[in-house]
Short mmCIF file of C-alpha atoms in Angstrom, two decimals:
data_model
loop_
_atom_site.label_atom_id
_atom_site.label_comp_id
_atom_site.label_asym_id
_atom_site.label_seq_id
_atom_site.Cartn_x
_atom_site.Cartn_y
_atom_site.Cartn_z
CA MET A 135 101.16 107.08 112.26
CA TYR A 136 102.87 103.86 110.82
CA LYS A 137 104.03 100.67 113.02
CA LEU A 138 107.69 100.41 112.17
CA LYS A 139 109.75 97.08 112.40
CA PRO A 140 113.48 97.26 112.91
CA SER A 141 115.22 97.55 109.39
CA SER A 142 118.80 98.38 108.04
CA ARG A 143 118.18 101.91 109.01
CA PHE A 144 117.05 100.66 112.71
CA LEU A 145 120.81 99.86 113.77
CA PHE A 146 121.93 103.28 113.01
CA PHE A 147 118.69 105.28 114.53
CA SER A 148 119.10 103.18 117.22
CA LEU A 149 122.44 104.44 117.98
CA ILE A 150 121.20 108.01 117.62
CA PHE A 151 118.46 107.30 119.85
CA LEU A 152 120.46 105.39 122.52
CA PHE A 153 122.94 108.50 122.42
CA LEU A 154 120.36 111.12 123.11
CA LEU A 155 118.27 108.69 125.32
CA PRO A 156 119.68 110.33 128.26
CA LEU A 157 119.05 113.85 127.55
CA LEU A 158 115.44 113.29 126.77
CA THR A 159 114.89 111.57 129.77
CA PRO A 160 113.23 113.62 132.17
CA SER A 161 115.26 114.14 135.64
CA ILE A 162 111.84 112.28 137.58
CA SER A 163 112.22 108.64 136.99
CA ALA A 164 108.87 106.96 136.70
CA ASP A 165 109.89 104.55 139.31
CA GLU A 166 110.26 107.33 142.05
CA ASP A 167 107.77 109.63 143.37
CA THR A 168 104.27 109.73 142.21
CA ASP A 169 104.27 113.20 142.77
CA ASP A 170 105.25 113.63 139.11
CA LEU A 171 102.81 116.52 138.36
CA GLU A 172 103.49 118.91 141.33
CA ASP A 173 107.42 118.28 140.95
CA ILE A 174 107.54 118.96 136.98
CA GLN A 175 105.64 122.31 137.97
CA GLU A 176 107.85 123.47 140.34
CA LEU A 177 110.51 122.68 137.70
CA ILE A 178 108.71 124.66 135.14
CA ALA A 179 108.06 127.69 137.86
CA LEU A 180 111.98 127.56 138.45
CA ASP A 181 112.68 127.47 134.54
CA GLU A 182 110.72 130.81 133.80
CA GLN A 183 113.17 132.73 135.44
CA GLU A 184 115.39 132.04 132.63
CA GLU A 185 115.47 134.45 129.76
CA VAL A 186 112.94 133.76 126.84
CA ASN A 187 115.40 135.61 124.71
CA SER A 188 117.24 132.39 124.93
CA LEU A 189 114.92 130.44 123.27
CA PRO A 190 116.23 128.92 119.97
CA THR A 191 114.85 130.79 116.64
CA TYR A 192 114.25 128.45 113.30
CA GLU A 193 115.63 130.67 110.55
CA ASN A 194 118.07 132.72 112.68
CA LYS A 195 121.78 132.19 110.98
CA ASP A 196 123.67 133.38 113.85
CA TYR A 197 121.87 130.81 116.21
CA ASP A 198 124.63 129.10 118.61
CA ARG A 199 124.53 125.28 117.84
CA LYS A 200 125.41 124.77 121.22
CA SER A 201 121.89 125.94 122.44
CA GLU A 202 120.82 122.45 121.17
CA ALA A 203 122.09 120.73 123.62
CA GLU A 204 120.54 123.63 126.36
CA VAL A 205 117.28 123.03 124.64
CA LEU A 206 117.32 118.88 125.20
CA SER A 207 118.50 119.82 128.58
CA LYS A 208 115.44 121.86 129.37
CA ALA A 209 113.32 119.05 128.08
CA GLN A 210 114.18 116.81 130.89
CA ARG A 211 112.08 119.28 132.84
CA ILE A 212 109.60 120.20 130.55
CA VAL A 213 108.27 116.71 128.96
CA LEU A 214 106.61 114.59 131.30
CA GLU A 215 107.65 110.76 131.24
CA LEU A 216 104.03 109.03 131.46
CA ASN A 217 103.97 105.50 133.30
CA ASN A 218 101.06 103.28 134.45
CA ASP A 219 100.84 105.46 137.68
CA ASN A 220 100.56 109.10 136.54
CA THR A 221 98.96 109.13 132.77
CA LYS A 222 95.57 108.90 134.17
CA ARG A 223 96.13 111.94 136.12
CA ALA A 224 98.20 113.52 133.91
CA ILE A 225 95.61 113.97 131.23
CA GLU A 226 92.70 114.65 133.57
CA GLU A 227 94.02 117.27 135.36
CA ASN A 228 95.14 119.60 132.68
CA GLU A 229 92.99 121.12 129.94
CA TYR A 230 95.42 120.50 127.27
CA VAL A 231 98.22 117.71 126.78
CA LEU A 232 99.93 116.78 123.92
CA VAL A 233 101.62 113.19 124.09
CA LEU A 234 104.01 111.35 122.02
CA GLY A 235 104.20 107.80 121.98
CA TYR A 236 107.11 105.69 120.91
CA ALA A 237 109.17 102.94 121.13
CA PRO A 238 112.88 102.66 121.45
CA TRP A 239 113.35 100.65 118.11
CA CYS A 240 111.44 102.81 116.13
CA ALA A 241 113.95 105.15 114.22
CA ARG A 242 110.73 107.53 113.33
CA SER A 243 110.30 108.24 117.37
CA ALA A 244 114.24 108.71 117.41
CA GLU A 245 114.31 111.35 114.61
CA LEU A 246 111.02 112.91 116.25
CA MET A 247 112.08 113.12 119.89
CA PRO A 248 114.61 116.06 120.36
CA ARG A 249 111.59 118.09 117.68
CA PHE A 250 109.31 117.47 120.19
CA ALA A 251 111.56 118.50 123.28
CA GLU A 252 112.12 122.01 121.35
CA ALA A 253 108.68 122.39 120.51
CA ALA A 254 108.16 122.00 124.41
CA ASN A 255 110.87 124.85 125.34
CA VAL A 256 109.68 126.83 122.49
CA LEU A 257 105.84 127.00 123.71
CA LYS A 258 107.09 127.11 127.63
CA GLY A 259 108.70 130.58 126.19
CA LEU A 260 105.49 131.79 125.02
CA GLY A 261 103.64 130.83 127.81
CA SER A 262 101.51 127.76 126.60
CA THR A 263 99.36 126.64 128.97
CA LEU A 264 99.59 123.21 126.45
CA SER A 265 101.67 120.11 128.64
CA MET A 266 103.90 118.22 126.79
CA ALA A 267 104.36 114.80 127.70
CA LYS A 268 105.79 111.24 125.95
CA ILE A 269 105.33 107.62 126.88
CA ASP A 270 107.51 104.79 125.98
CA ALA A 271 104.85 102.40 124.57
CA GLU A 272 106.69 99.30 124.75
CA ARG A 273 107.73 99.73 128.42
CA TYR A 274 103.98 100.73 129.60
CA PRO A 275 101.96 99.02 127.04
CA LYS A 276 98.85 99.34 129.49
CA ALA A 277 98.79 102.96 130.03
CA ALA A 278 99.59 103.53 126.38
CA SER A 279 96.65 101.32 125.41
CA ASN A 280 94.34 103.29 127.33
CA LEU A 281 95.49 106.15 125.46
CA GLU A 282 95.24 104.08 122.05
CA ILE A 283 98.48 104.61 120.75
CA LYS A 284 98.71 101.55 118.22
CA GLY A 285 101.98 102.61 116.13
CA TYR A 286 105.01 104.44 116.80
CA PRO A 287 105.34 107.13 116.52
CA THR A 288 102.20 108.50 117.69
CA LEU A 289 101.22 111.98 118.33
CA LEU A 290 97.82 112.67 120.34
CA LEU A 291 96.23 115.61 121.51
CA PHE A 292 94.37 115.49 125.11
CA VAL A 293 91.60 118.25 125.13
CA ASN A 294 89.79 118.06 128.45
CA GLY A 295 90.64 114.36 128.55
CA SER A 296 89.52 113.83 124.80
CA SER A 297 91.81 112.71 122.58
CA GLN A 298 92.15 114.10 118.76
CA PRO A 299 94.94 113.06 115.99
CA TYR A 300 97.73 115.32 115.49
CA THR A 301 97.26 116.35 112.15
CA GLY A 302 100.51 119.03 111.76
CA GLY A 303 103.99 118.81 110.19
CA PHE A 304 106.75 116.84 112.16
CA SER A 305 109.50 120.13 112.32
CA SER A 306 109.97 121.72 116.03
CA GLU A 307 108.03 124.81 114.14
CA GLU A 308 105.64 122.85 113.06
CA ILE A 309 105.08 121.07 115.91
CA VAL A 310 104.54 124.54 118.05
CA ILE A 311 102.28 126.00 115.35
CA TRP A 312 100.10 123.17 115.49
CA ALA A 313 99.85 123.13 119.19
CA ARG A 314 98.88 126.84 119.34
CA LYS A 315 96.24 126.26 117.06
CA LYS A 316 94.40 123.82 118.61
CA THR A 317 94.89 125.95 121.95
CA GLY A 318 93.41 128.76 121.44
CA ALA A 319 96.10 131.30 119.67
CA PRO A 320 95.22 130.38 115.56
CA VAL A 321 96.66 134.34 114.83
CA ILE A 322 99.41 136.18 116.69
CA ARG A 323 99.17 139.47 116.30
CA THR A 324 102.26 142.04 115.69
CA ASN A 325 102.07 145.36 117.38
CA SER A 326 105.35 147.05 116.37
CA VAL A 327 107.99 146.98 114.30
CA ASN A 328 110.25 145.14 116.81
CA GLU A 329 107.77 142.09 117.46
CA ALA A 330 107.57 141.58 113.38
CA ASN A 331 111.30 141.57 113.00
CA GLU A 332 111.35 139.07 116.08
CA PHE A 333 108.56 136.95 114.14
CA LEU A 334 110.72 136.81 111.18
CA LYS A 335 113.76 135.29 113.16
CA LYS A 336 110.99 132.42 114.27
CA HIS A 337 109.30 131.53 111.49
CA SER A 338 110.24 130.25 108.17
CA MET A 339 106.80 130.05 106.54
CA PHE A 340 104.00 132.37 107.21
CA ALA A 341 100.69 134.15 106.25
CA VAL A 342 100.25 138.07 106.48
CA GLY A 343 96.96 139.45 107.04
CA LEU A 344 96.68 143.25 107.05
CA PHE A 345 93.45 144.86 108.31
CA ASP A 346 92.12 148.09 109.07
CA LYS A 347 89.76 146.55 112.04
CA PHE A 348 90.38 143.07 113.55
CA GLU A 349 86.41 142.95 112.91
CA GLY A 350 84.09 142.30 110.24
CA PRO A 351 83.42 139.34 107.52
CA ASP A 352 87.02 140.04 106.07
CA HIS A 353 88.84 139.47 109.15
CA GLU A 354 86.17 136.38 110.17
CA GLU A 355 87.11 134.50 106.98
CA PHE A 356 90.78 134.78 107.85
CA VAL A 357 90.43 133.49 111.42
CA LYS A 358 88.01 130.99 110.16
CA ALA A 359 90.98 130.11 107.80
CA ALA A 360 94.18 130.23 110.30
CA LYS A 361 91.44 127.85 112.89
CA ALA A 362 91.28 125.22 109.86
CA ASP A 363 94.88 124.92 108.40
CA ASN A 364 97.24 123.07 110.63
CA GLU A 365 100.27 124.13 109.20
CA ILE A 366 100.75 127.58 108.37
CA GLN A 367 101.30 130.24 110.75
CA PHE A 368 99.13 133.42 110.91
CA VAL A 369 100.02 136.66 111.53
CA GLU A 370 98.06 139.91 111.42
CA THR A 371 98.79 143.84 112.06
CA SER A 372 96.60 147.28 111.35
CA SER A 373 99.65 148.99 110.56
CA GLU A 374 101.28 149.05 107.07
CA GLU A 375 104.83 149.97 108.10
CA ILE A 376 104.99 146.55 110.22
CA ALA A 377 102.67 144.75 107.26
CA LYS A 378 106.11 146.03 105.25
CA VAL A 379 108.23 144.40 107.19
CA LEU A 380 106.58 140.67 107.29
CA PHE A 381 105.42 141.44 103.37
CA PRO A 382 107.78 143.88 101.58
CA ASP A 383 105.08 144.02 98.25
CA VAL A 384 102.14 144.94 100.69
CA GLN A 385 99.90 146.06 97.86
CA SER A 386 96.92 148.01 99.86
CA THR A 387 96.56 149.65 103.04
CA LYS A 388 93.50 148.58 104.33
CA LEU A 389 93.48 145.30 103.30
CA PHE A 390 95.79 142.57 102.32
CA PHE A 391 96.55 138.76 102.99
CA GLY A 392 99.98 137.14 101.58
CA LEU A 393 102.02 134.50 102.11
CA VAL A 394 105.53 134.16 102.89
CA LYS A 395 108.39 131.63 102.52
CA SER A 396 112.08 131.82 102.81
CA GLU A 397 113.18 130.69 99.23
CA PRO A 398 113.29 132.47 95.48
CA GLU A 399 109.64 132.16 95.53
CA GLN A 400 109.48 134.37 98.76
CA TYR A 401 106.25 136.32 98.50
CA THR A 402 103.02 135.19 97.08
CA VAL A 403 99.62 137.62 97.19
CA PHE A 404 96.61 136.43 97.67
CA GLU A 405 94.17 137.83 95.05
CA GLY A 406 90.04 137.77 94.84
CA ASN A 407 87.72 138.21 97.49
CA PHE A 408 88.18 137.03 101.63
CA ASP A 409 86.71 133.65 101.77
CA GLY A 410 87.87 130.91 104.35
CA ASP A 411 87.84 128.04 101.86
CA ARG A 412 89.56 130.18 99.07
CA ILE A 413 92.08 131.18 101.57
CA LEU A 414 92.88 127.40 102.29
CA GLN A 415 93.04 126.47 98.55
CA PHE A 416 95.44 129.57 98.05
CA LEU A 417 97.50 128.24 100.55
CA GLU A 418 97.44 124.25 99.45
CA ASN A 419 98.43 125.59 96.18
CA ASN A 420 101.28 127.74 97.57
CA LYS A 421 102.65 126.17 100.58
CA PHE A 422 105.22 123.55 98.97
CA PRO A 423 108.80 124.95 98.38
CA LEU A 424 109.18 125.51 94.59
CA VAL A 425 111.59 122.16 94.97
CA THR A 426 110.28 119.75 97.96
CA THR A 427 112.60 117.64 99.26
CA LEU A 428 110.90 114.35 100.30
CA THR A 429 111.65 112.94 103.71
CA GLU A 430 109.37 110.27 105.52
CA PHE A 431 107.86 112.61 107.40
CA ASN A 432 105.99 114.62 104.54
CA SER A 433 106.00 111.87 102.03
CA ALA A 434 102.11 111.57 103.34
CA LYS A 435 101.55 115.44 102.34
CA VAL A 436 103.52 115.29 99.11
CA TYR A 437 101.57 112.01 97.63
CA SER A 438 98.29 114.00 98.56
CA SER A 439 98.93 117.19 97.41
CA PRO A 440 96.02 118.37 94.79
CA ASN A 441 99.07 118.93 92.40
CA LYS A 442 98.47 115.95 90.43
CA ARG A 443 101.34 116.56 87.90
CA GLN A 444 104.58 115.68 89.65
CA VAL A 445 108.27 115.49 88.70
CA TYR A 446 111.04 113.80 90.77
CA VAL A 447 114.46 114.01 90.90
CA PHE A 448 116.60 111.37 92.15
CA ALA A 449 120.32 111.83 92.99
CA ASP A 450 122.96 111.77 95.77
CA ALA A 451 123.26 114.98 98.30
CA ASP A 452 126.00 116.89 96.20
CA ASP A 453 123.92 116.38 92.84
CA LEU A 454 120.83 117.49 94.44
CA LYS A 455 122.39 120.74 96.03
CA LYS A 456 123.72 121.72 92.48
CA LEU A 457 120.61 120.61 90.92
CA LEU A 458 118.40 122.86 93.20
CA GLU A 459 119.22 126.24 91.68
CA PRO A 460 118.60 125.81 88.49
CA LEU A 461 115.62 123.10 89.47
CA GLN A 462 113.75 126.17 91.52
CA GLU A 463 114.14 128.58 88.60
CA ILE A 464 112.46 125.94 86.32
CA ALA A 465 109.63 124.92 88.81
CA LEU A 466 108.67 129.08 89.32
CA ARG A 467 108.03 128.92 85.37
CA PHE A 468 105.62 125.74 86.17
CA LYS A 469 104.41 127.11 89.66
CA SER A 470 100.97 125.77 90.30
CA LYS A 471 100.95 123.33 87.33
CA ILE A 472 103.86 121.41 88.45
CA MET A 473 104.76 119.80 91.65
CA PHE A 474 109.03 119.14 91.83
CA ILE A 475 110.33 116.78 94.37
CA ASN A 476 113.94 115.97 95.24
CA VAL A 477 114.74 112.75 96.59
CA ASP A 478 118.29 111.50 98.06
CA ILE A 479 118.91 108.20 95.82
CA ARG A 480 120.97 106.60 98.61
CA GLU A 481 117.60 106.68 100.88
CA GLU A 482 116.54 103.39 100.21
CA ASN A 483 113.33 103.79 101.93
CA LEU A 484 112.06 106.94 99.97
CA ALA A 485 113.79 106.05 96.44
CA LYS A 486 113.72 102.54 95.66
CA PRO A 487 109.74 101.95 95.64
CA PHE A 488 109.50 104.91 92.85
CA LEU A 489 112.93 103.31 91.01
CA THR A 490 111.49 99.93 90.93
CA LEU A 491 108.76 100.98 88.71
CA PHE A 492 111.26 101.91 86.28
CA GLY A 493 113.14 99.16 86.80
CA LEU A 494 116.34 101.25 87.81
CA GLU A 495 116.03 100.40 91.67
CA GLU A 496 120.15 99.09 90.80
CA SER A 497 120.67 102.97 89.67
CA ASP A 498 123.68 105.26 91.42
CA ASP A 499 123.09 108.03 88.41
CA ILE A 500 120.78 111.19 88.18
CA VAL A 501 117.32 109.89 87.59
CA ILE A 502 114.55 112.30 86.53
CA ILE A 503 110.76 110.73 86.19
CA ALA A 504 107.49 112.17 86.22
CA PHE A 505 103.93 111.10 87.27
CA ASP A 506 100.40 112.37 86.03
CA TYR A 507 98.04 110.77 88.50
CA ASN A 508 95.28 112.28 86.49
CA SER A 509 95.97 109.33 83.67
CA GLY A 510 97.82 107.21 85.87
CA ALA A 511 100.58 107.56 83.04
CA LYS A 512 104.66 107.86 84.21
CA TYR A 513 107.53 109.23 82.45
CA LEU A 514 111.27 108.73 82.43
CA LEU A 515 113.75 111.72 81.23
CA GLU A 516 116.15 109.36 78.76
CA SER A 517 118.33 112.47 77.74
CA ASP A 518 120.88 113.71 80.36
CA PRO A 519 119.62 115.78 83.01
CA ALA A 520 120.67 119.25 81.93
CA PRO A 521 118.38 121.98 82.79
CA ARG A 522 117.18 122.70 79.08
CA HIS A 523 116.22 119.04 78.40
CA ILE A 524 114.36 119.22 82.24
CA GLU A 525 112.37 122.18 81.11
CA ASP A 526 111.53 120.65 77.88
CA PHE A 527 110.76 117.34 79.44
CA CYS A 528 108.02 119.78 82.07
CA THR A 529 106.66 121.65 78.62
CA ARG A 530 106.09 118.01 77.17
CA LEU A 531 104.23 116.86 80.22
CA LEU A 532 101.74 119.67 80.31
CA ASP A 533 101.19 119.37 76.68
CA GLY A 534 100.48 115.55 76.71
CA SER A 535 103.49 114.94 73.89
CA LEU A 536 105.20 112.52 76.21
CA SER A 537 105.68 109.02 75.70
CA PRO A 538 104.64 107.17 78.90
CA HIS A 539 107.32 104.94 80.18
CA TYR A 540 107.12 100.83 80.65
CA LYS A 541 109.50 98.91 81.82
CA SER A 542 111.44 96.57 79.72
CA GLN A 543 114.61 94.25 80.23
CA PRO A 544 117.36 94.63 77.39
CA VAL A 545 116.45 92.47 74.27
CA PRO A 546 117.57 89.12 74.62
CA ASP A 547 119.17 86.93 72.16
CA ASN A 548 116.59 84.32 71.14
CA LYS A 549 118.34 82.07 68.48
CA ASN A 550 117.48 78.75 68.64
CA ALA A 551 115.19 79.10 71.76
CA THR A 552 112.39 76.92 71.89
CA THR A 553 110.51 79.36 73.76
CA LEU A 554 110.86 82.90 73.42
CA THR A 555 111.71 85.14 76.01
CA VAL A 556 109.57 88.50 75.45
CA VAL A 557 110.43 91.86 76.79
CA GLY A 558 109.13 94.94 77.05
CA LYS A 559 110.83 96.48 74.04
CA THR A 560 109.99 93.58 71.90
CA PHE A 561 106.50 92.80 73.03
CA ASP A 562 104.93 94.46 69.86
CA GLU A 563 106.95 92.70 67.22
CA LEU A 564 107.20 89.33 69.19
CA VAL A 565 103.76 88.97 69.92
CA LEU A 566 101.20 91.92 68.83
CA HIS A 567 102.84 92.00 64.97
CA SER A 568 103.75 88.47 64.59
CA PRO A 569 101.80 86.44 62.16
CA LYS A 570 101.64 83.25 64.02
CA ASN A 571 99.64 81.95 66.98
CA ILE A 572 101.32 82.80 70.34
CA LEU A 573 100.87 81.44 73.46
CA LEU A 574 102.32 83.65 76.24
CA GLU A 575 103.22 82.48 79.91
CA VAL A 576 103.33 85.65 81.96
CA HIS A 577 105.02 85.19 85.21
CA THR A 578 106.85 87.12 88.33
CA PRO A 579 109.70 85.79 90.52
CA TRP A 580 107.95 85.50 93.61
CA CYS A 581 104.89 83.62 91.95
CA ILE A 582 104.28 80.56 93.76
CA ASN A 583 102.96 78.28 91.36
CA CYS A 584 104.66 79.69 88.25
CA GLU A 585 107.52 77.24 88.67
CA THR A 586 104.77 74.47 87.81
CA THR A 587 102.85 76.06 85.07
CA SER A 588 106.63 76.72 83.51
CA LYS A 589 107.83 73.42 83.44
CA GLN A 590 103.96 72.28 81.96
CA MET A 591 105.27 75.28 79.07
CA GLU A 592 108.29 73.34 78.64
CA LYS A 593 106.60 70.08 77.93
CA LEU A 594 104.21 71.30 75.83
CA ALA A 595 106.46 73.39 73.77
CA LYS A 596 108.35 70.40 72.63
CA HIS A 597 105.04 68.61 72.23
CA PHE A 598 104.23 71.17 69.16
CA GLU A 599 107.99 71.43 68.16
CA GLY A 600 107.71 71.97 64.38
CA LEU A 601 104.46 73.14 64.14
CA GLU A 602 105.38 76.60 62.36
CA ASN A 603 101.74 78.17 63.07
CA LEU A 604 102.40 78.26 66.64
CA ILE A 605 104.97 79.87 69.02
CA PHE A 606 105.80 79.50 72.75
CA ALA A 607 106.52 82.64 74.57
CA ARG A 608 107.05 83.71 78.09
CA ILE A 609 107.60 87.60 79.37
CA ASP A 610 108.70 88.56 83.19
CA ALA A 611 105.95 90.90 84.33
CA SER A 612 107.85 91.83 87.45
CA THR A 613 110.58 93.63 84.79
CA ASN A 614 108.53 94.12 81.57
CA GLU A 615 105.50 96.47 80.69
CA HIS A 616 103.58 96.71 77.92
CA PRO A 617 100.02 98.81 77.78
CA HIS A 618 98.50 95.85 75.84
CA LEU A 619 99.67 93.79 78.75
CA GLN A 620 97.38 93.98 81.89
CA VAL A 621 97.79 90.94 83.60
CA GLU A 622 96.59 91.18 88.11
CA ASP A 623 97.20 87.01 88.54
CA TYR A 624 100.50 85.09 88.06
CA PRO A 625 100.66 82.81 86.18
CA THR A 626 98.79 83.69 83.39
CA LEU A 627 98.78 81.92 80.24
CA LEU A 628 97.19 84.19 76.92
CA PHE A 629 96.69 82.64 73.51
CA TYR A 630 97.31 85.10 71.16
CA PRO A 631 95.23 84.06 67.40
CA ALA A 632 96.98 85.17 64.55
CA SER A 633 93.75 86.41 63.33
CA ASP A 634 93.00 88.30 66.20
CA LYS A 635 95.69 89.77 68.53
CA SER A 636 93.38 92.14 70.48
CA ASN A 637 91.78 89.80 72.03
CA PRO A 638 93.64 87.33 73.52
CA ILE A 639 92.22 84.08 75.04
CA ASN A 640 92.96 83.22 78.93
CA LEU A 641 94.11 79.52 79.26
CA PRO A 642 93.47 77.66 82.80
CA THR A 643 96.89 77.68 84.57
CA LYS A 644 95.74 74.72 86.76
CA SER A 645 94.67 72.39 83.85
CA SER A 646 96.45 69.14 83.29
CA LEU A 647 98.59 69.11 80.29
CA LYS A 648 96.35 66.51 78.02
CA GLU A 649 93.46 69.67 78.80
CA LEU A 650 95.94 72.30 77.85
CA ALA A 651 96.69 70.68 74.87
CA ALA A 652 93.18 69.93 73.70
CA LEU A 653 92.57 73.67 74.33
CA ILE A 654 95.46 74.84 72.36
CA ASN A 655 94.27 72.37 69.51
CA LYS A 656 90.85 73.51 69.74
CA HIS A 657 91.99 77.34 69.22
CA LEU A 658 94.38 76.55 66.37
CA LYS A 659 91.70 74.58 64.45
CA SER A 660 90.16 78.29 63.23
CA GLN A 661 93.82 79.18 62.65
CA GLU A 662 95.61 76.21 60.43
CA PRO A 663 94.30 72.89 59.29
CA SER A 664 97.29 70.83 60.55
CA THR A 665 97.42 70.24 64.25
CA LYS A 666 99.27 67.67 66.23
CA ASP A 667 96.92 65.16 68.31
CA GLU A 668 96.51 65.40 72.20
CA LEU A 669 98.70 63.93 74.40
#
């Protein structure tokens, strides 16, 4: 979890949060009666009288949006608001408690709150014994500290008083799946076609197992994988008819396992011997959509994906919609070899860090980039983003024929310049391929000491002016890259001897003018006999 500070997006999400807060706050105030737990149980009992069929489903397109307000309203009676008085008792008197620690100013908390509430509603309807609770960690810092809540939002599961971190996803469906698995229901068993059809309405992704009997080594490995996985709902049946409702392409009448997703690549069959680790690896390789939409909630999962070749598409929402179908077709051809991710270019927190790596942070156009985390190389599609160009880009990424991308500013006009400005595109020509000695200053805009060093270089350039075998140059490392320029500290002074450009000499930047002049003369003596006296 992350401890977020107010940002440019803070005001927007704060307004959303303030709008939702009256709906999300339990009807029992934390400052009222201390018998919150008893009261909440009474309200839950009353609510049990309502029809379970009114619960929302995840993929039912006929689901009336008005029920969203009902979900939040029910959450007033289902999600317990913790405070300094009732927190300890709530943890001690319930076998399972899932706690959401939040802060009112936190944008991610505001996004998560309604999902948490909906999950509470669904779990209640499923008869879960899990209690759902939330705590304003800023209003009740002592209670939050006792729960070891340090960032916002934080989700913690307490089992008989002992806590464990939440490791699932952040949609309401993912919260429900994780909570059920951790509280004793890792697998759902379907016994009829009607049950299977109802299951389909509620789950957008799931793993289905067909077993002749729910026993034996294969079934044990299936359950083992179900318990170990944190994100995917497992469902099992012993009926081929029921299995075909869930997975129409069932290929065995006795033993079968497959993954279902609601997208073009809807059905994926598991092949090989049933082994818990192999099942988990199969799910890891196939759980992401053909094209994953990057969000702040799933970013950690995307970055930690075992697929180390990733292609990112940055565009505004309208362009992303147009590109989705052709991207899915391309992704299907490169399945399990390349991970495809799309990012709304207007989501600065998500897009800008990537685009800055390519010097394209101000771009409003479609940008397609790639990373090969095995080699650490990055690539840029420089042609227009037509499907055929994207496919060729991906093919070359796999076969290693793409040229890595290095940032570069436009080529400057160095006419009559005492000190040459070098950019990524001119580094070879002006530094590595130059027949002269080069003294290169490497700087960045944020470097504290760079300005002092730059002034020294200007004085040295004037002092050595007229010496034909020595050229002074400078490069901004924040906007220019080159494979042979690997600098970590700024400023850096590199002397490239005319006789050997592959081994630049690092000059101390904290030296005085006289000391630097002496060092330059020393290195020039081995190159040319004519040097100027020291300052």
